[in-house]
Coordinates of C-alpha atoms and ligand atoms in Angstrom, one line a residue:
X1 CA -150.6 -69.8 92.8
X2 CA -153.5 -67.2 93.1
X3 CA -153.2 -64.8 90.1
X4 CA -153.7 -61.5 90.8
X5 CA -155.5 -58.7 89.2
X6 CA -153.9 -57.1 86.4
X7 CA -155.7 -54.0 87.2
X8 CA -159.7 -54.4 88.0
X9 CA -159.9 -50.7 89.5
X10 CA -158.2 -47.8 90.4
X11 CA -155.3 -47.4 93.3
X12 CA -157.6 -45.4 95.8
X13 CA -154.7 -42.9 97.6
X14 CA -155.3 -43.5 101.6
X15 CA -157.3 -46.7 101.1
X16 CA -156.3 -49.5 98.6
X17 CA -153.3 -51.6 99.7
X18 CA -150.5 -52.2 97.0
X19 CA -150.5 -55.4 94.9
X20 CA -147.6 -56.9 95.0
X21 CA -147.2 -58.5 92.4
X22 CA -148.1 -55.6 89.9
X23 CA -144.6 -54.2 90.8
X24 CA -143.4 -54.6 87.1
X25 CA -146.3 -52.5 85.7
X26 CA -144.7 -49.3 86.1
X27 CA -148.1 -47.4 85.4
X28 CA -151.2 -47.3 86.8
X29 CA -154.6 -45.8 87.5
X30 CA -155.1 -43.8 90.5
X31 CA -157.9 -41.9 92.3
X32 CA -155.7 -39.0 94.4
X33 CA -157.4 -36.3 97.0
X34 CA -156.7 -32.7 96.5
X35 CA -155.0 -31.1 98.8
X36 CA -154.5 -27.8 97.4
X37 CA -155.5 -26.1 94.2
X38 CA -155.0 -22.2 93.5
X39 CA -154.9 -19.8 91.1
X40 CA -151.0 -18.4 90.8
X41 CA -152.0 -16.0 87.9
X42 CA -154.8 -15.3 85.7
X43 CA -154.0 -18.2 83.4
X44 CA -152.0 -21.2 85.6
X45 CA -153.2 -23.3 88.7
X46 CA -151.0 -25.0 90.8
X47 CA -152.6 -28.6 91.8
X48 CA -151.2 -30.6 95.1
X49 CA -152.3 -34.3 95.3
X50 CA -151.8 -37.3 97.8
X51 CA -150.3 -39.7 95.4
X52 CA -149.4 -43.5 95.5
X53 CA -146.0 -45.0 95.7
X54 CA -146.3 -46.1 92.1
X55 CA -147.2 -42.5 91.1
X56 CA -144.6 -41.3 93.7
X57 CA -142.0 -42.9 91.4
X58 CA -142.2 -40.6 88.6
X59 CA -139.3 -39.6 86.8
X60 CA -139.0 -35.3 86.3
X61 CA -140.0 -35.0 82.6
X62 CA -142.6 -38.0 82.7
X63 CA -146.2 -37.2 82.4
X64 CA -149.5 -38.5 84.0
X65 CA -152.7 -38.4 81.6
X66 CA -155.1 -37.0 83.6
X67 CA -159.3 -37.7 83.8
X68 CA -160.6 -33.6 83.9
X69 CA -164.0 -32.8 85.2
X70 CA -166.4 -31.4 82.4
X71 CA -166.9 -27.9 83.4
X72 CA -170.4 -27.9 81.8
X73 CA -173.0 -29.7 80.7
X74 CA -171.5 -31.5 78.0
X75 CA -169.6 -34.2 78.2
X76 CA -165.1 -34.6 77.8
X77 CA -163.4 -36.9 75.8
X78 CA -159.9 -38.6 76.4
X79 CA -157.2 -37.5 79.4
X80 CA -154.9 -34.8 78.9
X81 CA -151.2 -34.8 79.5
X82 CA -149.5 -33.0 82.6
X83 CA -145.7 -33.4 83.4
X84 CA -145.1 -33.6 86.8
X85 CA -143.9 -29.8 88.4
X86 CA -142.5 -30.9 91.6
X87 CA -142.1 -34.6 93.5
X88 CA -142.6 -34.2 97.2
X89 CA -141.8 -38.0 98.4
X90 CA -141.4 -36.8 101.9
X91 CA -145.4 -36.3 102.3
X92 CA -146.3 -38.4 99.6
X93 CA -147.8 -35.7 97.3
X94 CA -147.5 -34.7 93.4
X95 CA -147.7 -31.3 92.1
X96 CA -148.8 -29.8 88.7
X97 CA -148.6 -26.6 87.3
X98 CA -150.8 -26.0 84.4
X99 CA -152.3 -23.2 81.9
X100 CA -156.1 -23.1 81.6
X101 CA -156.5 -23.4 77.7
X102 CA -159.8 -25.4 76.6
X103 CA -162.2 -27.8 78.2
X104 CA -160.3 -29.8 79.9
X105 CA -158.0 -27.7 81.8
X106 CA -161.1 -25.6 82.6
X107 CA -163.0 -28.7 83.9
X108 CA -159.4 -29.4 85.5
X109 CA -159.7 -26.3 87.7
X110 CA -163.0 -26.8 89.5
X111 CA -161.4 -29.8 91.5
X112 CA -162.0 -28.8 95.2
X113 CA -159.4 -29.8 98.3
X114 CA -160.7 -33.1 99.3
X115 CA -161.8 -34.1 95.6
X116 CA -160.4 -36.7 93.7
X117 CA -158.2 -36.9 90.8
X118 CA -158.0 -39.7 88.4
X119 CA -154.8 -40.1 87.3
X120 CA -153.0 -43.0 84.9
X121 CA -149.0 -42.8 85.2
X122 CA -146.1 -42.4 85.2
X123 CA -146.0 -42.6 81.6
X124 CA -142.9 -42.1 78.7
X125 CA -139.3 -41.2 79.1
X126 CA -138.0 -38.5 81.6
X127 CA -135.1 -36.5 81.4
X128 CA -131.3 -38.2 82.5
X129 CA -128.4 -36.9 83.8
X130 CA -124.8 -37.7 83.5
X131 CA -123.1 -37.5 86.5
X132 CA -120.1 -36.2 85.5
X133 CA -121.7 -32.9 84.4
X134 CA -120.5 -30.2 87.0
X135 CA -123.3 -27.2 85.6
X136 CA -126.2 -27.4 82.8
X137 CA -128.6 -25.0 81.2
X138 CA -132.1 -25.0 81.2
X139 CA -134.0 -23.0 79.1
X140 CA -138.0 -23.1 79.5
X141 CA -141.0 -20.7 78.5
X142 CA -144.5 -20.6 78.8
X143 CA -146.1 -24.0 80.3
X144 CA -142.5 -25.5 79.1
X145 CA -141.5 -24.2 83.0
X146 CA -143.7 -26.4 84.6
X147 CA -142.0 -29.6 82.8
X148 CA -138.7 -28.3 83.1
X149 CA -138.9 -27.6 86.8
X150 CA -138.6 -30.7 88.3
X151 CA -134.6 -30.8 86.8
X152 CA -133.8 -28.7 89.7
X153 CA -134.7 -31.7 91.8
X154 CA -132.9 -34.3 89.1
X155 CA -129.9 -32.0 89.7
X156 CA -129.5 -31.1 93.1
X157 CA -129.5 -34.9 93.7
X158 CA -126.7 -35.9 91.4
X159 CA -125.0 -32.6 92.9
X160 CA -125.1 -30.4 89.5
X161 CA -125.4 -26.7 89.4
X162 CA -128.0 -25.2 87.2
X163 CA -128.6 -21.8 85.3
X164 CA -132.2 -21.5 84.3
X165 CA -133.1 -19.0 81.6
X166 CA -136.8 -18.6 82.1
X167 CA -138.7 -17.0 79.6
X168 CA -142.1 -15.1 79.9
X169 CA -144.9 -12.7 79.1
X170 CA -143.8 -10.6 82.0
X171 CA -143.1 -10.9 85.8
X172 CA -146.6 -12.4 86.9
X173 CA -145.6 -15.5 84.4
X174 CA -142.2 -16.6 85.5
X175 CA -143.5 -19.2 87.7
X176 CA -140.7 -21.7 88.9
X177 CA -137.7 -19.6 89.6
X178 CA -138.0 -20.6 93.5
X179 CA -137.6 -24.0 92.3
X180 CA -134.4 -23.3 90.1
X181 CA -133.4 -21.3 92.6
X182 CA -132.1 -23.8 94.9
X183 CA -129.9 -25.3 92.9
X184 CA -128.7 -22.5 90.5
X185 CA -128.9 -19.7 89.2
X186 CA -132.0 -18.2 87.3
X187 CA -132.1 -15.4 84.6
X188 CA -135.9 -14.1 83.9
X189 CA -136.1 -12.6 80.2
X190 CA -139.4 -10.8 79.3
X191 CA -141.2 -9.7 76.4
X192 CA -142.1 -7.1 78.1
X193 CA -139.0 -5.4 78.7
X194 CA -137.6 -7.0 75.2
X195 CA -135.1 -9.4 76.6
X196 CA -136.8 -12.3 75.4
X197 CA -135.5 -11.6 71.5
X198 CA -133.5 -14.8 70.9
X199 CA -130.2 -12.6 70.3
X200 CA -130.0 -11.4 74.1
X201 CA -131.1 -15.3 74.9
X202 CA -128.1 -16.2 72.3
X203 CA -125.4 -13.6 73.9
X204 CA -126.5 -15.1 77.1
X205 CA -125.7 -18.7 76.6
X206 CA -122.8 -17.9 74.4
X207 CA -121.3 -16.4 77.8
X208 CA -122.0 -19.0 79.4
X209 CA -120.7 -21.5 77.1
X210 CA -117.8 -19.3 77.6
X211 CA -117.7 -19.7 81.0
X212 CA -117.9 -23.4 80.6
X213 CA -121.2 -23.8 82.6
X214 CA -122.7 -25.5 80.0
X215 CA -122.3 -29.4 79.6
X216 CA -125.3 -30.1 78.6
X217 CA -128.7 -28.1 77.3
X218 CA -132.4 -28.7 78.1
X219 CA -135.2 -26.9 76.7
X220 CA -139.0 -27.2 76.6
X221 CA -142.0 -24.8 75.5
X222 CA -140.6 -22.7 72.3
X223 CA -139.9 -23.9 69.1
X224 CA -137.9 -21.3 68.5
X225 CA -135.7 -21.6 71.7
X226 CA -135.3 -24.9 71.0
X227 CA -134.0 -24.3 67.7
X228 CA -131.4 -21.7 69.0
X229 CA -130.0 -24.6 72.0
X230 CA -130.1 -26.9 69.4
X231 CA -128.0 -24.7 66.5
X232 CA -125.6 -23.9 69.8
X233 CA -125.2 -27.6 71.0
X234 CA -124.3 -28.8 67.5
X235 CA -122.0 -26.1 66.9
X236 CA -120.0 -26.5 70.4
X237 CA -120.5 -30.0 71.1
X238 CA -123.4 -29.7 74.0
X239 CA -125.4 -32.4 74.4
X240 CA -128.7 -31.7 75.0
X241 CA -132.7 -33.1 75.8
X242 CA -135.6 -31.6 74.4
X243 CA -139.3 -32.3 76.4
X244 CA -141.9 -32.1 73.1
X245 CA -145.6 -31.2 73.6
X246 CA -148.2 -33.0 71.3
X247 CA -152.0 -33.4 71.5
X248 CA -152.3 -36.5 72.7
X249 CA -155.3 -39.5 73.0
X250 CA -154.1 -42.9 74.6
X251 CA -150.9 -41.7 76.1
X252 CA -149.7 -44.9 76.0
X253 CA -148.7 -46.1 72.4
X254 CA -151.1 -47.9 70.6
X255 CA -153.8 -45.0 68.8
X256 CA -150.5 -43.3 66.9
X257 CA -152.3 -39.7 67.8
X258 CA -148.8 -38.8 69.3
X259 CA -146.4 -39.1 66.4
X260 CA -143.9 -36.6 65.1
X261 CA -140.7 -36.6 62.5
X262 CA -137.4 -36.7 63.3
X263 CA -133.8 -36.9 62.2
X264 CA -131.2 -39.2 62.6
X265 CA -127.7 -39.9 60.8
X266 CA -129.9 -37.7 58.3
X267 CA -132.8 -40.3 58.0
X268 CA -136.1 -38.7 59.1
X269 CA -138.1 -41.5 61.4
X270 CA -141.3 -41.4 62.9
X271 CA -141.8 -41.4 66.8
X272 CA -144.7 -41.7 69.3
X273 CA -144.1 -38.2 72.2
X274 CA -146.2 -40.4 74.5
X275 CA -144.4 -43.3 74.8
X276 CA -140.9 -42.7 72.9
X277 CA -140.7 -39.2 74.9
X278 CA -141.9 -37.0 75.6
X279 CA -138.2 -36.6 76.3
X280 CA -136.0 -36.7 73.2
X281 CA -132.1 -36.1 72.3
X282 CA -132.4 -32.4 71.4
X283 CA -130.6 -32.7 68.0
X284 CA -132.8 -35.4 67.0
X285 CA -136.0 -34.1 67.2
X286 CA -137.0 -31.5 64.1
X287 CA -139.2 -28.6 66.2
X288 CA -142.5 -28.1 65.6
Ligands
LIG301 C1 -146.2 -34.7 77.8 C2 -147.0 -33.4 78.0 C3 -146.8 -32.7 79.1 C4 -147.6 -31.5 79.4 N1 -147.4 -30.8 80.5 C5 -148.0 -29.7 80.7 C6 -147.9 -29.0 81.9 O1 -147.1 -29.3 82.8 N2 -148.6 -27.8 82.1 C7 -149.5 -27.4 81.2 O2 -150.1 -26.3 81.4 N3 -149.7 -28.0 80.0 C8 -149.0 -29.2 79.8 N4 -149.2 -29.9 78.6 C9 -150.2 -29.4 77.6 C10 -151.6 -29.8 78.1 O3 -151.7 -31.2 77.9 C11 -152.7 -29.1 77.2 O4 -152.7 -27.8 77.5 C12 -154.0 -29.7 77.5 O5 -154.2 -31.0 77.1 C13 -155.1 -28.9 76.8 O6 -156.4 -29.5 77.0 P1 -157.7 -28.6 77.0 O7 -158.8 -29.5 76.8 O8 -157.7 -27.6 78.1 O9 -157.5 -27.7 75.7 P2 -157.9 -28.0 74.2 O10 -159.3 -27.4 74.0 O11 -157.7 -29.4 73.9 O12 -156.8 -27.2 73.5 C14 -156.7 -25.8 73.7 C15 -155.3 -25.3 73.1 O13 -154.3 -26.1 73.7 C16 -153.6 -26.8 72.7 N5 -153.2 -28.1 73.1 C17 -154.1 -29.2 73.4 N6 -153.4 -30.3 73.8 C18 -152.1 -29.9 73.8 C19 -151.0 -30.7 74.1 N7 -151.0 -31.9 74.5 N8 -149.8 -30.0 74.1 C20 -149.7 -28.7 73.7 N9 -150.8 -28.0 73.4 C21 -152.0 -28.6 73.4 C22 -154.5 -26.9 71.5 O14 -153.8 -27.0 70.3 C23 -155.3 -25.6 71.6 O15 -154.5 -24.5 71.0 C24 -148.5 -31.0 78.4 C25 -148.6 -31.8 77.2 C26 -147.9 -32.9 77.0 C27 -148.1 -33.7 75.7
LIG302 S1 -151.2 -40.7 72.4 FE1 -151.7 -42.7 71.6 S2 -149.9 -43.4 70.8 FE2 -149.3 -41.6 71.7

C-alpha cells in the first residue's frame, strides 16, 4: 500500500484536499486566509479565518500556536499560543480574540483580509462538561475572556445555563458578554467603578451558590480570581476547570518550556500547560 505523507507541507485552506489517512493526527499545520481583522479597542483585535476541517475540530479551551508576521525589520522566533474565541463550523471559519502585548502579537496585527495565517492545531486539553450539570459559573478577566468564551458554545450544546462574571478595566474591555449572553446570564464588574474587589466578586458567587446555580466553576486570566473559585469550590464541593497561561516554545511537549507545579493528594508534580492543559482541574493546579 502507498504510504502517505506524514505531513510534507501545510493544509492550504480552499486548495489542498484532505489526506485520509492522516485522520489520527489530530493536529496539523495550516495556511488560513483572513477574512476579517479589526481593532475592537485600543489593545485587542478580533481575527476571522477560513479554517480546515481538522482545525474546525477544535475543542473551546484548546489552542493553536500561531506563525506572527515580524512587524519590523528584525526577525520573530517561535509561535505564540491563541485559544480559540468562537467556532463557526457553519462557514468554516475560526475566530481569535487577542491583546497586542510584544512582537508577536504586533506582527500578528498587520495580517490583511485575504492574507494568510499559519497555524499548527488544535493542540492540548479543552474544557468538558458534565451533562448532568443544569447551570455553571464562569469567571474570566483580561485576555482570560477570550479563552473562556467559547464555553457559551460547549454549554448551549449540552443545554446548560451559564452566569458569566466578566471582569475588566472598564466598559470598553468587557469583550465577550454577546457571546455569554446567549446562553446565560452575564455580570460585568469594573475597576473602574470598584466592583472588581474580590469581596463583591465573593458575595456574588456566594449568592449564587446559594441559589444553587453553581455546579461547577471555570475561571481563566487572574490568579487571584482563580484562587477565590478555587477556596469556594473546595469549601462547597464545586468542581471546577482552570485554563492556565504560560510562555510557551514548542506547544507540543517535547522542549519542557511549558511546565508548572501542582498539587495532588498533597504531592506537588510537574506538568507541561501545552500538552497536559492548558486546561487543568481547578484544585489541582497551584496559581501563578
Ligand atoms: C494556551 C494559551 C492561550 C492563550 N490565548 C490567548 C488569547 O486567546 N488571547 C490573548 O490575547 N492571549 C492569549 N494567550 C497569551 C498569548 O500567547 C501571549 O500574549 C503572546 O504569546 C505574547 O506574545 P508577544 O510576542 O506579543 O509578547 P511578548 O513580547 O512575548 O510578551 C509580552 C508580554 O506578554 C507576556 N506573555 C508572553 N507569552 C505569554 C503567554 N503565553 N501567556 C501569558 N502571557 C504571556 C510576557 O510575559 C510579557 O509580559 C494565550 C496563551 C496561552 C499559553
Ligand atoms: S511549550 Fe514545549 S513542552 Fe510545552
Amino acid at each position: 500500500m502507498t504510504q502517505q505523507p506524514f505531513a510534507s507541507a501545510p493544509f492550504r485552506v480552499g486548495t489542498s484536499k484532505p489526506i485520509a489517512t492522516a485522520d489520527h493526527i489530530p493536529a496539523e499545520e495550516s495556511l488560513c486566509p483572513v477574512v476579517s481583522h479589526d481593532w475592537i479597542n485600543s489593545e485587542y483585535k478580533h481575527l476571522i479565518v477560513d479554517a480546515s476541517p481538522k482545525a474546525l475540530d477544535v475543542k473551546p479551551g484548546q489552542f493553536f500556536n500561531l506563525l506572527c508576521p515580524s512587524p519590523d525589520e528584525g526577525e520573530l522566533w517561535l509561535r505564540r499560543p491563541q485559544s480559540v474565541y468562537r467556532i463557526d463550523r457553519e462557514r468554516g471559519r475560526i475566530e481569535f480574540l487577542y491583546k497586542c502585548v510584544g512582537r508577536g502579537t504586533y506582527g500578528l496585527a498587520t495580517l490583511e483580509r485575504g492574507d494568510a495565517l499559519n497555524m499548527v492545531g488544535p493542540l492540548g486539553v479543552g474544557f468538558s462538561v458534565d451533562p448532568a450539570w443544569k447551570h455553571i459559573v464562569v469567571l474570566g478577566r483580561g485576555v482570560g475572556l477570550a479563552t473562556m468564551a467559547p464555553i457559551s458554545q460547549l454549554a448551549s450544546e449540552a443545554g446548560i445555563g451559564v452566569t458569566a462574571i466578566l471582569s475588566a478595566r472598564s466598559p470598553a474591555f468587557v469583550m465577550t458578554n454577546d457571546l455569554f449572553a446567549k446562553v446565560g446570564n452575564v455580570i460585568s464588574v469594573l475597576d473602574s467603578d470598584g466592583t472588581s474587589a474580590v469581596e463583591n466578586v465573593e458575595a456574588i458567587l456566594q449568592a449564587l451558590i446559594a441559589q444553587g446555580h453553581a455546579d461547577a466553576f471555570f475561571t481563566c486570566g487572574s490568579n487571584r480570581l482563580f484562587q477565590l473559585m478555587k477556596r469556594l469550590g473546595k469549601a462547597h464541593g464545586i468542581p471546577g476547570q482552570v485554563a492556565m497561561e504560560q510562555v510557551m516554545a514548542c506547544g507540543l511537549g517535547p522542549c519542557y518550556v511549558c511546565v508548572r507545579t501542582f498539587e495532588v493528594n498533597g504531592k506537588k508534580e510537574l506538568r507541561r500547560v501545552c500538552i497536559e492543559g492548558p486546561v487543568f482541574d481547578l484544585q489541582e493546579a497551584v496559581g501563578w
